[in-house]
C-alpha positions as a Markdown table, in Angstrom:
| # | Residue | x | y | z |
|---|---|---|---|---|
| 1 | Unk | 88.7 | 53.8 | 121.8 |
| 2 | Unk | 85.7 | 56.0 | 121.1 |
| 3 | Unk | 86.1 | 57.7 | 124.5 |
| 4 | Unk | 89.3 | 59.4 | 123.3 |
| 5 | Unk | 87.3 | 62.0 | 121.3 |
| 6 | Unk | 84.7 | 62.6 | 124.1 |
| 7 | Unk | 87.4 | 63.1 | 126.7 |
| 8 | Unk | 89.5 | 65.3 | 124.5 |
| 9 | Unk | 86.5 | 67.5 | 123.6 |
| 10 | Unk | 85.3 | 67.8 | 127.2 |
| 11 | Unk | 88.6 | 68.3 | 129.0 |
| 12 | Unk | 91.1 | 69.3 | 126.2 |
| 13 | Unk | 93.3 | 66.3 | 126.9 |
| 14 | Unk | 94.9 | 63.5 | 124.8 |
| 15 | Unk | 94.3 | 60.0 | 126.1 |
| 16 | Unk | 96.5 | 57.3 | 124.5 |
| 17 | Unk | 96.1 | 53.6 | 125.0 |
| 18 | Unk | 98.6 | 51.7 | 122.8 |
| 19 | Unk | 97.8 | 48.2 | 124.0 |
| 20 | Unk | 94.3 | 46.8 | 124.8 |
| 21 | Unk | 92.7 | 43.4 | 124.9 |
| 22 | Unk | 90.7 | 40.9 | 126.9 |
| 23 | Unk | 92.1 | 38.4 | 129.4 |
| 24 | Unk | 89.8 | 35.4 | 130.0 |
| 25 | Unk | 86.1 | 35.7 | 130.4 |
| 26 | Unk | 86.1 | 38.8 | 132.7 |
| 27 | Unk | 89.5 | 40.5 | 132.4 |
| 28 | Unk | 90.8 | 43.5 | 130.5 |
| 29 | Unk | 94.4 | 44.5 | 129.7 |
| 30 | Unk | 95.5 | 48.0 | 128.9 |
| 31 | Unk | 99.1 | 49.0 | 128.3 |
| 32 | Unk | 101.1 | 52.1 | 127.6 |
| 33 | Unk | 98.4 | 54.5 | 128.8 |
| 34 | Unk | 98.9 | 58.3 | 129.0 |
| 35 | Unk | 96.7 | 61.2 | 129.7 |
| 36 | Unk | 98.2 | 64.5 | 128.6 |
| 37 | Unk | 96.4 | 67.8 | 128.8 |
| 38 | Unk | 97.0 | 70.2 | 125.9 |
| 39 | Unk | 100.1 | 72.3 | 126.4 |
| 40 | Unk | 100.6 | 70.9 | 130.0 |
| 41 | Unk | 102.7 | 68.4 | 131.7 |
| 42 | Unk | 101.7 | 64.7 | 131.5 |
| 43 | Unk | 99.0 | 64.0 | 134.1 |
| 44 | Unk | 99.0 | 60.1 | 134.0 |
| 45 | Unk | 101.3 | 57.5 | 132.6 |
| 46 | Unk | 100.9 | 53.8 | 133.2 |
| 47 | Unk | 102.7 | 50.9 | 131.6 |
| 48 | Unk | 100.3 | 48.2 | 132.5 |
| 49 | Unk | 96.7 | 48.0 | 133.8 |
| 50 | Unk | 94.9 | 44.7 | 134.3 |
| 51 | Unk | 91.4 | 44.3 | 135.8 |
| 52 | Unk | 88.8 | 41.7 | 136.1 |
| 53 | Unk | 85.1 | 42.3 | 136.6 |
| 54 | Unk | 82.7 | 40.5 | 139.0 |
| 55 | Unk | 80.5 | 38.7 | 136.6 |
| 56 | Unk | 77.5 | 38.7 | 138.9 |
| 57 | Unk | 77.6 | 42.5 | 139.1 |
| 58 | Unk | 77.0 | 42.7 | 135.4 |
| 59 | Unk | 73.6 | 41.1 | 135.8 |
| 60 | Unk | 72.5 | 44.1 | 137.9 |
| 61 | Unk | 73.9 | 46.5 | 135.3 |
| 62 | Unk | 76.6 | 47.8 | 137.7 |
| 63 | Unk | 80.3 | 47.2 | 136.9 |
| 64 | Unk | 82.2 | 46.1 | 140.0 |
| 65 | Unk | 85.8 | 45.2 | 139.8 |
| 66 | Unk | 87.2 | 41.9 | 141.3 |
| 67 | Unk | 90.9 | 42.6 | 140.9 |
| 68 | Unk | 93.2 | 45.4 | 139.8 |
| 69 | Unk | 96.9 | 45.3 | 138.9 |
| 70 | Unk | 98.9 | 48.4 | 138.1 |
| 71 | Unk | 102.5 | 48.3 | 137.0 |
| 72 | Unk | 105.0 | 51.1 | 136.5 |
| 73 | Unk | 103.6 | 54.6 | 136.2 |
| 74 | Unk | 102.7 | 57.9 | 137.8 |
| 75 | Unk | 100.1 | 60.6 | 138.4 |
| 76 | Unk | 101.8 | 64.0 | 138.2 |
| 77 | Unk | 100.0 | 67.1 | 139.6 |
| 78 | Unk | 101.7 | 70.3 | 138.5 |
| 79 | Unk | 100.7 | 73.8 | 139.4 |
| 80 | Unk | 102.6 | 76.9 | 138.3 |
| 81 | Unk | 100.9 | 80.2 | 139.3 |
| 82 | Unk | 97.3 | 80.0 | 138.3 |
| 83 | Unk | 97.9 | 77.2 | 135.8 |
| 84 | Unk | 97.8 | 73.5 | 136.5 |
| 85 | Unk | 97.5 | 70.2 | 134.6 |
| 86 | Unk | 94.5 | 69.0 | 136.6 |
| 87 | Unk | 92.1 | 71.8 | 137.6 |
| 88 | Unk | 89.7 | 71.3 | 134.7 |
| 89 | Unk | 88.9 | 67.8 | 135.9 |
| 90 | Unk | 87.4 | 69.3 | 139.1 |
| 91 | Unk | 85.3 | 72.0 | 137.6 |
| 92 | Unk | 81.5 | 71.5 | 137.9 |
| 93 | Unk | 79.8 | 71.0 | 134.6 |
| 94 | Unk | 78.0 | 74.0 | 133.2 |
| 95 | Unk | 74.6 | 72.3 | 133.4 |
| 96 | Unk | 74.9 | 71.5 | 137.1 |
| 97 | Unk | 76.0 | 75.1 | 137.8 |
| 98 | Unk | 73.0 | 76.6 | 136.0 |
| 99 | Unk | 70.6 | 74.2 | 137.7 |
| 100 | Unk | 71.9 | 75.1 | 141.2 |
| 101 | Unk | 70.6 | 78.6 | 142.2 |
| 102 | Unk | 73.0 | 78.8 | 145.1 |
| 103 | Unk | 76.1 | 78.8 | 142.9 |
| 104 | Unk | 77.4 | 82.2 | 142.0 |
| 105 | Unk | 79.3 | 82.7 | 138.7 |
| 106 | Unk | 82.4 | 84.0 | 140.4 |
| 107 | Unk | 82.2 | 81.6 | 143.4 |
| 108 | Unk | 85.5 | 79.7 | 144.0 |
| 109 | Unk | 85.4 | 75.9 | 143.7 |
| 110 | Unk | 85.7 | 74.0 | 147.0 |
| 111 | Unk | 88.4 | 71.5 | 146.0 |
| 112 | Unk | 88.2 | 69.9 | 149.4 |
| 113 | Unk | 84.5 | 68.9 | 148.9 |
| 114 | Unk | 85.1 | 67.8 | 145.3 |
| 115 | Unk | 88.2 | 65.7 | 146.3 |
| 116 | Unk | 86.2 | 64.1 | 149.1 |
| 117 | Unk | 83.3 | 63.2 | 146.7 |
| 118 | Unk | 85.8 | 61.8 | 144.2 |
| 119 | Unk | 87.6 | 59.7 | 146.8 |
| 120 | Unk | 84.3 | 58.2 | 148.1 |
| 121 | Unk | 83.3 | 57.3 | 144.5 |
| 122 | Unk | 86.7 | 55.7 | 143.9 |
| 123 | Unk | 86.7 | 53.8 | 147.1 |
| 124 | Unk | 83.3 | 52.3 | 146.3 |
| 125 | Unk | 85.0 | 50.8 | 143.1 |
| 126 | Unk | 88.1 | 49.5 | 144.8 |
| 127 | Unk | 88.1 | 45.7 | 144.8 |
| 128 | Unk | 89.4 | 43.5 | 147.7 |
| 129 | Unk | 92.4 | 42.4 | 145.6 |
| 130 | Unk | 94.8 | 45.1 | 144.3 |
| 131 | Unk | 98.4 | 44.9 | 143.3 |
| 132 | Unk | 100.4 | 48.0 | 142.6 |
| 133 | Unk | 104.1 | 48.1 | 141.8 |
| 134 | Unk | 106.5 | 50.9 | 141.1 |
| 135 | Unk | 103.8 | 53.7 | 141.0 |
| 136 | Unk | 104.4 | 57.3 | 141.9 |
| 137 | Unk | 102.4 | 60.4 | 142.8 |
| 138 | Unk | 104.4 | 63.4 | 141.9 |
| 139 | Unk | 103.3 | 66.9 | 143.1 |
| 140 | Unk | 104.9 | 70.2 | 142.1 |
| 141 | Unk | 103.1 | 73.1 | 143.7 |
| 142 | Unk | 105.0 | 76.2 | 142.5 |
| 143 | Unk | 108.3 | 74.5 | 143.1 |
| 144 | Unk | 107.4 | 72.8 | 146.3 |
| 145 | Unk | 107.9 | 69.2 | 145.2 |
| 146 | Unk | 106.7 | 66.0 | 146.8 |
| 147 | Unk | 107.1 | 62.4 | 145.5 |
| 148 | Unk | 105.3 | 59.4 | 146.9 |
| 149 | Unk | 106.8 | 56.3 | 145.3 |
| 150 | Unk | 104.8 | 53.2 | 146.0 |
| 151 | Unk | 107.4 | 50.5 | 145.4 |
| 152 | Unk | 104.7 | 47.9 | 146.2 |
| 153 | Unk | 101.2 | 47.7 | 147.6 |
| 154 | Unk | 99.2 | 44.4 | 148.0 |
| 155 | Unk | 95.6 | 44.4 | 149.0 |
| 156 | Unk | 94.6 | 40.7 | 149.2 |
| 157 | Unk | 91.2 | 39.9 | 150.6 |
| 158 | Unk | 91.2 | 43.2 | 152.6 |
| 159 | Unk | 94.8 | 42.6 | 154.0 |
| 160 | Unk | 97.0 | 45.5 | 153.0 |
| 161 | Unk | 100.8 | 45.6 | 152.9 |
| 162 | Unk | 102.6 | 48.6 | 151.3 |
| 163 | Unk | 105.9 | 50.4 | 151.1 |
| 164 | Unk | 106.0 | 54.1 | 150.1 |
| 165 | Unk | 109.2 | 56.2 | 149.8 |
| 166 | Unk | 108.3 | 59.8 | 150.4 |
| 167 | Unk | 110.6 | 62.6 | 149.2 |
| 168 | Unk | 110.0 | 66.3 | 149.6 |
| 169 | Unk | 112.3 | 69.3 | 149.0 |
| 170 | Unk | 113.8 | 68.9 | 152.4 |
| 171 | Unk | 112.7 | 65.5 | 153.8 |
| 172 | Unk | 112.9 | 61.8 | 153.1 |
| 173 | Unk | 110.9 | 59.0 | 154.7 |
| 174 | Unk | 110.0 | 55.4 | 154.2 |
| 175 | Unk | 106.4 | 54.5 | 155.1 |
| 176 | Unk | 105.6 | 50.8 | 155.8 |
| 177 | Unk | 101.9 | 50.2 | 156.0 |
| 178 | Unk | 100.1 | 47.0 | 157.0 |
| 179 | Unk | 96.7 | 46.0 | 158.3 |
| 180 | Unk | 93.1 | 45.7 | 157.1 |
| 181 | Unk | 91.4 | 47.8 | 154.5 |
| 182 | Unk | 87.9 | 47.4 | 153.1 |
| 183 | Unk | 87.5 | 50.3 | 150.7 |
| 184 | Unk | 83.9 | 49.6 | 149.6 |
| 185 | Unk | 82.7 | 49.7 | 153.2 |
| 186 | Unk | 85.1 | 52.6 | 154.1 |
| 187 | Unk | 86.7 | 50.7 | 156.9 |
| 188 | Unk | 90.4 | 50.3 | 157.7 |
| 189 | Unk | 92.7 | 49.4 | 160.5 |
| 190 | Unk | 96.3 | 50.0 | 159.4 |
| 191 | Unk | 99.6 | 50.7 | 161.1 |
| 192 | Unk | 102.3 | 52.8 | 159.6 |
| 193 | Unk | 106.0 | 52.7 | 160.4 |
| 194 | Unk | 108.3 | 55.4 | 159.2 |
């Protein structure tokens, strides 16, 4: 993929996609994906990613996904002291900083605002049909560890069913989530049992 070099140059990471191909008229398959920052812990590993695109959206020049399937993988966020394997993805670009006169060179980054903007952008791209199996979010914040293991999550025409095993240093819970979720319109009505 040509984006390997651009991503590596911009963020000093190594993106590997060992399998790739098309599935039908509007589908794509990627397998054995990893995103590894230089001299840091692996940020993302994914065994299988399948997606299909809404063909009509291509006519407007906007790529909108119809379905997503993720199998077996993790996102791992590791912070040790001042070093982390994810912080450089949230840094504002140099051009946007120099254009904004209100930003001071030594101003701290508001990760909360950046995360909110990122989540809204991602939600706008989430299709109404998503299937996720055996996927983990691993967090290690200076030894305080949390693991969110999504054994399954099905979003089928806005109906969501999910099971998440949550483990922290001193707590274990099983979350069962069900209800309605329309990510693109930022609406949800879900219940959680733990």
